[in-house]
Coordinates of N, CA and C in Angstrom, one line a residue:
P128 N 0.8 -1.2 0.0 CA 0.0 0.0 0.0 C 0.9 1.3 0.0
P129 N 0.3 2.3 -0.5 CA 1.1 3.6 -0.5 C 1.4 4.0 0.9
P130 N 2.5 4.7 1.2 CA 2.8 5.1 2.5 C 1.7 6.0 3.2
S131 N 1.0 6.8 2.4 CA 0.0 7.6 3.1 C -1.1 6.7 3.7
L132 N -1.4 5.6 3.0 CA -2.5 4.7 3.6 C -2.0 4.1 4.9
L133 N -0.7 3.6 4.9 CA -0.2 3.0 6.1 C -0.2 4.1 7.3
Y134 N 0.2 5.3 6.9 CA 0.2 6.3 7.9 C -1.2 6.6 8.5
N135 N -2.2 6.6 7.6 CA -3.5 6.8 8.1 C -4.0 5.6 8.9
L136 N -3.7 4.4 8.6 CA -4.1 3.2 9.3 C -3.4 3.2 10.7
N137 N -2.2 3.6 10.8 CA -1.5 3.6 12.1 C -2.0 4.7 13.0
R138 N -2.6 5.8 12.4 CA -3.2 6.8 13.2 C -4.6 6.6 13.7
F139 N -5.2 5.5 13.1 CA -6.6 5.2 13.4 C -6.7 4.8 14.9
Q140 N -7.6 5.4 15.6 CA -7.9 5.0 17.0 C -9.3 4.5 17.0
P141 N -9.6 3.2 17.2 CA -11.0 2.8 17.3 C -11.7 3.4 18.5
P142 N -13.0 3.6 18.4 CA -13.7 4.1 19.6 C -13.7 3.2 20.7
K143 N -13.8 3.7 21.9 CA -13.7 2.8 23.1 C -15.0 1.9 23.0
S144 N -14.7 0.6 23.4 CA -15.8 -0.3 23.4 C -16.7 0.0 24.7
V145 N -17.9 -0.5 24.7 CA -18.8 -0.3 25.8 C -18.1 -0.9 27.1
N146 N -17.5 -2.1 26.9 CA -16.9 -2.8 28.1 C -15.8 -1.9 28.6
K147 N -15.0 -1.3 27.8 CA -13.9 -0.4 28.3 C -14.4 0.8 29.0
I148 N -15.5 1.4 28.5 CA -16.1 2.6 29.1 C -16.6 2.2 30.5
Q149 N -17.3 1.0 30.5 CA -17.9 0.6 31.8 C -16.7 0.3 32.8
K150 N -15.7 -0.3 32.3 CA -14.5 -0.6 33.2 C -13.9 0.7 33.7
D151 N -13.8 1.7 32.9 CA -13.2 3.0 33.3 C -14.1 3.6 34.4
I152 N -15.4 3.5 34.2 CA -16.3 4.1 35.2 C -16.2 3.3 36.5
A153 N -16.2 2.0 36.5 CA -16.1 1.2 37.7 C -14.8 1.5 38.4
V154 N -13.7 1.6 37.7 CA -12.4 2.0 38.3 C -12.4 3.4 39.0
E155 N -13.0 4.3 38.2 CA -13.1 5.7 38.8 C -14.0 5.7 40.1
L156 N -15.1 5.0 40.0 CA -15.9 4.9 41.2 C -15.2 4.3 42.4
L157 N -14.5 3.2 42.2 CA -13.7 2.6 43.3 C -12.6 3.5 43.7
N158 N -12.0 4.2 42.9 CA -10.9 5.2 43.3 C -11.5 6.3 44.2
L159 N -12.7 6.8 43.8 CA -13.4 7.8 44.6 C -13.7 7.2 46.0
I160 N -14.2 6.0 46.0 CA -14.6 5.4 47.3 C -13.3 5.2 48.2
G161 N -12.2 4.8 47.5 CA -11.0 4.6 48.3 C -10.4 5.9 48.8
L162 N -10.7 7.0 48.1 CA -10.2 8.3 48.5 C -11.1 8.9 49.6
G163 N -12.2 8.2 49.9 CA -13.1 8.7 50.9 C -14.1 9.8 50.3
R164 N -14.3 9.7 49.0 CA -15.2 10.6 48.4 C -16.3 9.9 47.6
P165 N -17.0 8.9 48.2 CA -17.9 8.1 47.5 C -19.1 8.9 47.0
K166 N -19.5 10.0 47.6 CA -20.7 10.8 47.2 C -20.4 11.3 45.8
E167 N -19.2 11.6 45.4 CA -18.8 12.1 44.1 C -19.1 11.1 43.0
G168 N -19.1 9.8 43.4 CA -19.3 8.7 42.5 C -20.8 8.6 42.0
L169 N -21.7 9.3 42.8 CA -23.1 9.2 42.4 C -23.4 9.8 41.0
R170 N -22.4 10.6 40.5 CA -22.6 11.2 39.2 C -22.7 10.1 38.1
F171 N -22.2 8.9 38.4 CA -22.3 7.9 37.4 C -23.6 7.2 37.3
F172 N -24.5 7.5 38.2 CA -25.8 6.8 38.3 C -27.0 7.8 38.1
T173 N -28.0 7.3 37.5 CA -29.2 8.1 37.4 C -29.9 8.2 38.7
P174 N -30.7 9.3 39.0 CA -31.3 9.4 40.3 C -32.2 8.3 40.7
D175 N -32.8 7.6 39.8 CA -33.7 6.5 40.1 C -33.0 5.1 40.0
C176 N -31.7 5.1 40.0 CA -30.9 3.8 39.9 C -31.2 3.0 41.2
K177 N -31.4 1.7 41.0 CA -31.7 0.8 42.1 C -30.4 0.0 42.3
T178 N -30.2 -0.4 43.6 CA -29.2 -1.4 43.9 C -29.8 -2.7 44.2
H179 N -29.1 -3.8 43.9 CA -29.6 -5.1 44.1 C -29.0 -5.7 45.3
N180 N -28.4 -4.9 46.1 CA -27.7 -5.4 47.4 C -28.8 -5.7 48.4
P181 N -28.9 -7.0 48.8 CA -30.0 -7.3 49.7 C -29.8 -6.7 51.1
Y182 N -28.7 -6.2 51.4 CA -28.4 -5.6 52.8 C -28.7 -4.1 52.8
V183 N -29.0 -3.5 51.7 CA -29.2 -2.1 51.6 C -30.6 -1.8 51.0
I184 N -31.5 -1.2 51.7 CA -32.8 -0.8 51.1 C -32.7 0.6 50.5
G185 N -33.1 0.7 49.3 CA -33.1 2.0 48.7 C -32.2 2.0 47.4
G186 N -31.9 3.2 47.0 CA -31.1 3.3 45.7 C -29.6 3.5 46.0
M187 N -29.0 4.1 45.1 CA -27.5 4.3 45.2 C -27.1 5.2 46.3
D188 N -28.0 6.2 46.6 CA -27.7 7.1 47.8 C -27.5 6.2 49.0
A189 N -28.5 5.3 49.2 CA -28.4 4.4 50.4 C -27.2 3.6 50.4
L190 N -26.8 3.0 49.3 CA -25.6 2.2 49.2 C -24.4 3.0 49.5
V191 N -24.3 4.2 49.0 CA -23.1 5.0 49.3 C -23.1 5.4 50.8
D192 N -24.2 5.7 51.3 CA -24.3 6.0 52.8 C -23.8 4.8 53.6
A193 N -24.2 3.6 53.2 CA -23.7 2.4 53.8 C -22.2 2.2 53.7
M194 N -21.6 2.6 52.5 CA -20.2 2.5 52.3 C -19.5 3.5 53.3
I195 N -20.0 4.7 53.4 CA -19.4 5.7 54.3 C -19.4 5.2 55.7
A196 N -20.6 4.6 56.1 CA -20.7 4.1 57.5 C -19.6 3.0 57.8
V197 N -19.4 2.1 56.8 CA -18.4 1.0 56.9 C -17.0 1.6 57.0
Q198 N -16.7 2.6 56.2 CA -15.4 3.2 56.2 C -15.2 3.9 57.6
K199 N -16.2 4.5 58.2 CA -16.0 5.1 59.5 C -15.8 4.1 60.5
K200 N -16.5 3.0 60.5 CA -16.3 1.9 61.4 C -14.9 1.3 61.3
G201 N -14.5 1.1 60.0 CA -13.1 0.6 59.8 C -12.0 1.5 60.3
A202 N -12.3 2.8 60.2 CA -11.3 3.8 60.8 C -11.2 3.7 62.3
E203 N -12.2 3.2 62.9 CA -12.2 3.0 64.4 C -11.5 1.8 64.8
G204 N -11.2 0.9 63.9 CA -10.5 -0.3 64.2 C -11.4 -1.5 64.2
I205 N -10.8 -2.7 64.2 CA -11.6 -3.9 64.2 C -12.1 -4.2 65.6
R206 N -13.4 -4.6 65.7 CA -14.0 -4.9 67.0 C -14.5 -6.3 67.0
R207 N -14.4 -6.9 68.1 CA -14.8 -8.3 68.2 C -16.3 -8.3 68.6
V208 N -17.0 -9.2 68.0 CA -18.4 -9.3 68.4 C -18.5 -10.3 69.6
P209 N -19.2 -9.8 70.7 CA -19.3 -10.6 71.9 C -20.1 -11.9 71.6
G210 N -19.7 -13.0 72.1 CA -20.6 -14.1 71.9 C -19.9 -15.4 72.2

């Protein structure tokens, strides 16, 4: 092929696949949670988004609030359950 065609083929960047976009979003959400800023991750979800976590009733707001509560308890240290 002519050099110009090879040059154009090498410069071609395929669009991100849906899987790659979803992975990038998941990684960013987990980074925000790890940085202690989980509320900022709510931007990735629609307001009526539901969670399927059986331990959390409500939407993503409730799930994020539960994550925050777990982080606070973890910061206090490990506690033994009496029994």
